[in-house]
mmCIF file of C-alpha atoms and ligand atoms in Angstrom:
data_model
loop_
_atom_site.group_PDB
_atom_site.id
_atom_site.type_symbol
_atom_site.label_atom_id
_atom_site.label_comp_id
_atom_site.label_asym_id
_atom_site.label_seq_id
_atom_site.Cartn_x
_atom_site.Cartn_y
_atom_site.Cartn_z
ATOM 1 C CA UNK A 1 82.036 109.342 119.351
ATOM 2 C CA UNK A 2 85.385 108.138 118.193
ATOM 3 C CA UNK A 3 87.111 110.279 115.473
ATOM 4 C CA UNK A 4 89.450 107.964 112.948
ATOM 5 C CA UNK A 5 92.104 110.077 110.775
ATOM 6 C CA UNK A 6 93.686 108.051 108.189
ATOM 7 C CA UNK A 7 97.143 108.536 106.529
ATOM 8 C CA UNK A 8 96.725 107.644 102.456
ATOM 9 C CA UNK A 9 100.201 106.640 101.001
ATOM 10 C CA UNK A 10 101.247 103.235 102.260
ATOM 11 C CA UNK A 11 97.865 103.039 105.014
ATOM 12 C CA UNK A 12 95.363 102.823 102.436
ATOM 13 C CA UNK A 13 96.859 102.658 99.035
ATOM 14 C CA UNK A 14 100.320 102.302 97.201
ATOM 15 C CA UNK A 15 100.724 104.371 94.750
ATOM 16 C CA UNK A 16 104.026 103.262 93.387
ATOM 17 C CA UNK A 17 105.592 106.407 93.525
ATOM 18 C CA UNK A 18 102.946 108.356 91.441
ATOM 19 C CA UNK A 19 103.184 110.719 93.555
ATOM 20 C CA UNK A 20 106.735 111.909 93.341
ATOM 21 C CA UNK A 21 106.784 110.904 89.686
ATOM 22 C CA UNK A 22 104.123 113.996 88.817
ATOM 23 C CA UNK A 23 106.339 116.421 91.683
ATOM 24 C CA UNK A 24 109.295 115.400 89.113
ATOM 25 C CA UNK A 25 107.354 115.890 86.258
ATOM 26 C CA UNK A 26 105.649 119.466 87.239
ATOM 27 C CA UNK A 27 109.512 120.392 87.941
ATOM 28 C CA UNK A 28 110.163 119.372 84.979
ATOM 29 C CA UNK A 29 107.530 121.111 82.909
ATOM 30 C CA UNK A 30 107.397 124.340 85.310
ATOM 31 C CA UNK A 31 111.006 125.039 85.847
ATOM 32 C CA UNK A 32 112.408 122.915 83.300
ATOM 33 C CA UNK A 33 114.674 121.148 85.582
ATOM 34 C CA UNK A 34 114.935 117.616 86.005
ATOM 35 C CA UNK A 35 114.507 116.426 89.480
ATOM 36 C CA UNK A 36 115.027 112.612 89.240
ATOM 37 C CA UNK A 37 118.797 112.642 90.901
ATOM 38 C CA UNK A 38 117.516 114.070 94.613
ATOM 39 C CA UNK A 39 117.665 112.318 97.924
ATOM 40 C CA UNK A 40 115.138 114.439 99.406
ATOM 41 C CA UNK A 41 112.688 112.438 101.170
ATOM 42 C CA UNK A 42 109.001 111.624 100.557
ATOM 43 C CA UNK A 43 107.195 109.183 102.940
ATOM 44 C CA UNK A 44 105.203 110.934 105.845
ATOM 45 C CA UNK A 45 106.094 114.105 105.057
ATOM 46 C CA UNK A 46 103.938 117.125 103.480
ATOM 47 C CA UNK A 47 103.455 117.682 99.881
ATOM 48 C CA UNK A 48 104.319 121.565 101.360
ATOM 49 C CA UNK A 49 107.764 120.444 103.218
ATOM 50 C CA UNK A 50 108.373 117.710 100.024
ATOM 51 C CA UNK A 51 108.128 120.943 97.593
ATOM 52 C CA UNK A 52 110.094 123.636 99.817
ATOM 53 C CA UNK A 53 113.403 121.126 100.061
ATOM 54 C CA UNK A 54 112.625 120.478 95.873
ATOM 55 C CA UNK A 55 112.786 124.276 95.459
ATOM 56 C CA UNK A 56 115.568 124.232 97.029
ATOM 57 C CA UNK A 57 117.212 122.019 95.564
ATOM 58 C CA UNK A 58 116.624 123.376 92.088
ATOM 59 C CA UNK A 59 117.469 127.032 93.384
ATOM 60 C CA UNK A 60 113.641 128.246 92.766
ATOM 61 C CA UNK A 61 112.479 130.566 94.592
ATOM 62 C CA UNK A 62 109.623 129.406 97.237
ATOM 63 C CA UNK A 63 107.244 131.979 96.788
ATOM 64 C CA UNK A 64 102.984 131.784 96.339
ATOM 65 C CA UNK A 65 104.187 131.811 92.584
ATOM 66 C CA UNK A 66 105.577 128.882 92.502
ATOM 67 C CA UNK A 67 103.964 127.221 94.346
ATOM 68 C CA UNK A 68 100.952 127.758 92.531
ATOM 69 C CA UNK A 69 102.325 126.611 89.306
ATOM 70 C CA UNK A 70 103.703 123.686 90.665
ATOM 71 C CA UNK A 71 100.602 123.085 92.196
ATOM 72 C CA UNK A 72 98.478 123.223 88.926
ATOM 73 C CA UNK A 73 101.216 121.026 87.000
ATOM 74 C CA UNK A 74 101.354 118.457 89.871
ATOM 75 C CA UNK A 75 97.695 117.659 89.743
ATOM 76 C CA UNK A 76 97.350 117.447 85.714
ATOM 77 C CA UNK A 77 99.852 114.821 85.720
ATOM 78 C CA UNK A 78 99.069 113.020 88.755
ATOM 79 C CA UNK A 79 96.046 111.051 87.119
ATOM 80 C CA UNK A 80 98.437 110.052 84.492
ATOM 81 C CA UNK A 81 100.899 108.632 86.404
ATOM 82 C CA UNK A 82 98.616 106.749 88.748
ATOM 83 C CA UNK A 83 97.665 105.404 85.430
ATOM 84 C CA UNK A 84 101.454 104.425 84.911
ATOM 85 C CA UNK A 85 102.371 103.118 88.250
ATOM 86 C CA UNK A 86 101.034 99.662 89.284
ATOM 87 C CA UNK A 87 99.187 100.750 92.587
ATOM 88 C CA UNK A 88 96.564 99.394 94.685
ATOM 89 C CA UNK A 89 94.381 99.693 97.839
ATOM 90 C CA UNK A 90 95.955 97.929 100.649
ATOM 91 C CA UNK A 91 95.255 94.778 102.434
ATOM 92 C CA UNK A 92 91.731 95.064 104.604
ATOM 93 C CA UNK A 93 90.659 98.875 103.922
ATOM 94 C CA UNK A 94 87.989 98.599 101.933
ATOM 95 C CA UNK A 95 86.223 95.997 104.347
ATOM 96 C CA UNK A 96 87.768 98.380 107.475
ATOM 97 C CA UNK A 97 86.061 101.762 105.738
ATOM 98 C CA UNK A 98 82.447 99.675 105.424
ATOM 99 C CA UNK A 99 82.342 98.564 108.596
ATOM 100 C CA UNK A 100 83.689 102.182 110.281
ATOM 101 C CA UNK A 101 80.993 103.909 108.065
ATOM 102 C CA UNK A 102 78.346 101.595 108.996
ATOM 103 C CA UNK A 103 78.458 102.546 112.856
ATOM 104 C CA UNK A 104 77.014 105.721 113.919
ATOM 105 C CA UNK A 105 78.910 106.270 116.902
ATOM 106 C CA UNK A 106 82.631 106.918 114.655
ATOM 107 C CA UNK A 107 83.287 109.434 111.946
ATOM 108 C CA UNK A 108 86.497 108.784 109.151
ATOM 109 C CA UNK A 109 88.352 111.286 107.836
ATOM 110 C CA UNK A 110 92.166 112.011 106.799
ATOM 111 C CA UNK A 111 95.074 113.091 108.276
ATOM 112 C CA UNK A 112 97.475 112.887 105.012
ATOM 113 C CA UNK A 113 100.648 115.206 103.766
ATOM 114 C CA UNK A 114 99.037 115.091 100.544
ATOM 115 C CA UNK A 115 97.273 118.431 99.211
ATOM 116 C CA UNK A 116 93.794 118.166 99.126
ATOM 117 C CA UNK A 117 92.877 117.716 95.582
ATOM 118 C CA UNK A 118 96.041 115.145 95.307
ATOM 119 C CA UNK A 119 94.110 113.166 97.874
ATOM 120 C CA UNK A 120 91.285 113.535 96.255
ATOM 121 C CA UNK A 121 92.638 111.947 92.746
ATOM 122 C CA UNK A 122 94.570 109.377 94.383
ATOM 123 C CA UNK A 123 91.812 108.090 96.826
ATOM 124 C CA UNK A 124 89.093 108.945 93.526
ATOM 125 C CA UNK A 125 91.274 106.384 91.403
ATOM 126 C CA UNK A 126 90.726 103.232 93.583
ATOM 127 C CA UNK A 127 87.214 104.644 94.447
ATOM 128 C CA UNK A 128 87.393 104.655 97.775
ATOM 129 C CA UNK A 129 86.825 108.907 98.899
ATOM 130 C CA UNK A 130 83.382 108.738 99.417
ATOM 131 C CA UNK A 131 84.440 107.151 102.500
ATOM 132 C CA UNK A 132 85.767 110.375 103.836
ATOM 133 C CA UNK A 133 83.835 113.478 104.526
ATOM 134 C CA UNK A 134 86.830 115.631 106.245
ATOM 135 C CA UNK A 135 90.432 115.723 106.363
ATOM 136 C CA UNK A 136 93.795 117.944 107.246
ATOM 137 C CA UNK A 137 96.259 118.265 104.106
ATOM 138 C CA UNK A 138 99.568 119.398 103.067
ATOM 139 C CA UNK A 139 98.463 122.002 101.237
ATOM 140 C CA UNK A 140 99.785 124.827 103.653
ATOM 141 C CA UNK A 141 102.133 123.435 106.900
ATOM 142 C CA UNK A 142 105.689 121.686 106.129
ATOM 143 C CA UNK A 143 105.114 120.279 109.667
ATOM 144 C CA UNK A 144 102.484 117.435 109.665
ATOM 145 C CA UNK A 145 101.633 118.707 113.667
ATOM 146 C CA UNK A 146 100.045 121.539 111.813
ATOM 147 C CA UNK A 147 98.146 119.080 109.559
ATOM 148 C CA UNK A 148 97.107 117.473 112.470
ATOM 149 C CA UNK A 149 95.133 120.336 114.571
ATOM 150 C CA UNK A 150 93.739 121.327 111.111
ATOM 151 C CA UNK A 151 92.577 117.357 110.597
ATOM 152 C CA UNK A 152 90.695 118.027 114.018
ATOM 153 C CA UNK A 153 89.015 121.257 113.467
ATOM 154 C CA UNK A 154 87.453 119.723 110.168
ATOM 155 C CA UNK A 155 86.278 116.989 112.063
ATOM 156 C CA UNK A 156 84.709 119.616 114.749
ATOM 157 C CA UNK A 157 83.202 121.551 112.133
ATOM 158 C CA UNK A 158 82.155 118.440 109.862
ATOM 159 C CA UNK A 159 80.281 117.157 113.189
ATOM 160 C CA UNK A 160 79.521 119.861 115.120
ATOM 161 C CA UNK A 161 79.500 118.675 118.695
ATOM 162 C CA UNK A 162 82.396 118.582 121.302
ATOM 163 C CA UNK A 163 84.701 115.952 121.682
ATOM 164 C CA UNK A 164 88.129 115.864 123.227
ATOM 165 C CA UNK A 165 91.235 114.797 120.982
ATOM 166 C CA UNK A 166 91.741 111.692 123.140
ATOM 167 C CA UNK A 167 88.564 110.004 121.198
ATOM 168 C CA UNK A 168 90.495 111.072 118.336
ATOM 169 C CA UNK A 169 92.596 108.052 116.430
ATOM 170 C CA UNK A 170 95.381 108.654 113.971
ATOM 171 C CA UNK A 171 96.532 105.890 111.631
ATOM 172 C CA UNK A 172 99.384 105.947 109.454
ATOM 173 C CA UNK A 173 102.883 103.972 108.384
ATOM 174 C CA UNK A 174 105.457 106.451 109.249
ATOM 175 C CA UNK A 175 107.132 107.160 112.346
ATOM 176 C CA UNK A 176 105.752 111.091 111.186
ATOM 177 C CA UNK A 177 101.989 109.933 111.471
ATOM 178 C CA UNK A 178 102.728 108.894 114.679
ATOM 179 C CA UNK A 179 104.472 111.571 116.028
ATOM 180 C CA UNK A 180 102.061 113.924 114.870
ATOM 181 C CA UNK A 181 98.996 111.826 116.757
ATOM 182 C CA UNK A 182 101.448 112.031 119.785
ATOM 183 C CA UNK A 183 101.588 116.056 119.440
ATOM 184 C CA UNK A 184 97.289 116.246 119.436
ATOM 185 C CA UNK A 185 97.317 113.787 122.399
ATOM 186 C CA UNK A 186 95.567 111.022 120.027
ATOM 187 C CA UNK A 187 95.248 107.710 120.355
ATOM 188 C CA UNK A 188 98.288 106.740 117.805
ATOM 189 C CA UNK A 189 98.448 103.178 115.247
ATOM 190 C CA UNK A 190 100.946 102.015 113.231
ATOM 191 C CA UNK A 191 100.385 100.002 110.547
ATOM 192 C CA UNK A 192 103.362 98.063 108.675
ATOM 193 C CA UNK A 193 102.194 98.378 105.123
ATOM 194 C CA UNK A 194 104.577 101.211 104.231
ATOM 195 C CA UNK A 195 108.166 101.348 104.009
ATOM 196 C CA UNK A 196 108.904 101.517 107.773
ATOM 197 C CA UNK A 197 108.984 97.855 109.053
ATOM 198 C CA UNK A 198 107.317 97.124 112.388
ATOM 199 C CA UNK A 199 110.896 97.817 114.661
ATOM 200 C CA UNK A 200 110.829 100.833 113.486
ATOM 201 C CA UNK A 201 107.581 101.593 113.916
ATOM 202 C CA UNK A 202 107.809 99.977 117.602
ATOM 203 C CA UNK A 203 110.526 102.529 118.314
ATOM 204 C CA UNK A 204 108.283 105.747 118.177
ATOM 205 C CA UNK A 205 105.839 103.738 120.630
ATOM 206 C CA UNK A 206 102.474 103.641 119.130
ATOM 207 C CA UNK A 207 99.631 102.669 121.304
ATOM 208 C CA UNK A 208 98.947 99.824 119.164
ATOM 209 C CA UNK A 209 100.914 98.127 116.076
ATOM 210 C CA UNK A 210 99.394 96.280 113.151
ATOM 211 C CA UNK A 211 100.810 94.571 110.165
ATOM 212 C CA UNK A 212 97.812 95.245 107.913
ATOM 213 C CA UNK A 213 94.019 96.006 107.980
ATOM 214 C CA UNK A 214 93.341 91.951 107.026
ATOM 215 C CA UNK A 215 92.824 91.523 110.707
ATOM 216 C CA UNK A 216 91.357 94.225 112.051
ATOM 217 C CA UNK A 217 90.310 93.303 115.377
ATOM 218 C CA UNK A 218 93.068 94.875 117.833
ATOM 219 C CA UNK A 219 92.111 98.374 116.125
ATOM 220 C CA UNK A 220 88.683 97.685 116.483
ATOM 221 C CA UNK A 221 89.266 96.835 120.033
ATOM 222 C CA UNK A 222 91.295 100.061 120.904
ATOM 223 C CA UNK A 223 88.700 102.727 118.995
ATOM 224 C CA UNK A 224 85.656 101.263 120.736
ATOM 225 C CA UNK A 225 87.389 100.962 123.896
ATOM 226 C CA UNK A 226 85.008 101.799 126.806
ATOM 227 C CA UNK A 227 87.122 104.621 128.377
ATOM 228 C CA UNK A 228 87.623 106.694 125.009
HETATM 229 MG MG1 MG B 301 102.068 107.380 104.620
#
């Protein structure tokens, strides 16, 4: 059994920045404070870590408060800004998802800093969840290592037999997503359809590097390798 755990902003879809448009906008609406001047930094991180350093920023207190209604604003508006952004599924997934969904001997799930229900709009938009029956999220840990154990006791629960994390596979675009494979003693990819190019990708040494799903073969080649 081979376990896949996919990263979802700039692995399987683009969103064009819906995401942090509706974090802006539930600051906006929650706190009243505009949040559009920041450098804090989105890409590979968790929507938990993301929303602690905007807190911060805006001198609100991070409390389960908060939090909660940020959380609430975040996901009304984040089906309207999808809407608003020109996004799309990337290159290859949909083709990659039917054929891993097809085989018996690999389950799919996610590995994403996204909270849950914000993965679930964003992958429900381009109708391609069904694909994915478990997953770790952002909901909770500002360190995606912490997303990553939780993203592998789903997938023990969802299948309910032992497996070491060595047959698990983590794909993502950041040099985060592959650090955080690296931490669960995964089998790590990199794929070059986010904003990291493929140097800097290289540099965190992923077991295998691919520009985009369109030619699937090498990651088809290291899941299903015998040894696994
Ligand atoms: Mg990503």
């Amino acid at each position: 059994m081979r376990i896949c755990l996919f990263d979802i902003d700039g692995t399987l879809i683009r969103s064009g920045g819906a995401g942090q448009l509706a974090f802006e906008n539930a600051m906006e609406v929650v706190f009243g404070i505009k949040t559009t001047n920041h450098s804090i930094p989105f890409r590979g991180r968790t929507d938990r870590a993301i929303m602690g350093d905007l807190f911060a920023y805006c001198g609100v207190e991070n409390n389960h408060q908060s939090w909660q209604l940020f959380l609430k604003a975040y996901l009304d508006h984040l089906p309207g800004c999808m809407d608003e952004r020109d996004g799309d599924v990337l290159p290859g997934v949909v083709d990659l998802l039917d054929q891993l969904s097809q085989r018996q001997d690999v389950a799919v799930g996610l590995l994403t800093g996204n909270v849950a229900e914000g993965a679930q709009i964003k992958l429900g938009y381009f109708g391609i969840a069904h694909y994915f029956h478990f997953g770790g999220y952002g909901d909770h840990h500002p360190q995606r290592e912490l997303v990553a154990q939780d993203a592998v006791s789903a997938a023990r629960l969802h299948l309910g037999i032992p497996f070491e994390n060595k047959q698990v596979c983590v794909i993502g675009d950041t040099p985060h997503d592959i650090r955080c494979g690296r931490a669960i003693g995964a089998v790590v990819v990199g794929v070059c359809t986010g904003s990291h190019s493929a140097n800097e990708l290289a540099a965190t040494s992923p077991d295998l590097l691919i520009e985009t799903f369109s030619q699937p073969e090498p990651l088809l080649e290291v899941l299903f390798r015998e040894h696994l």
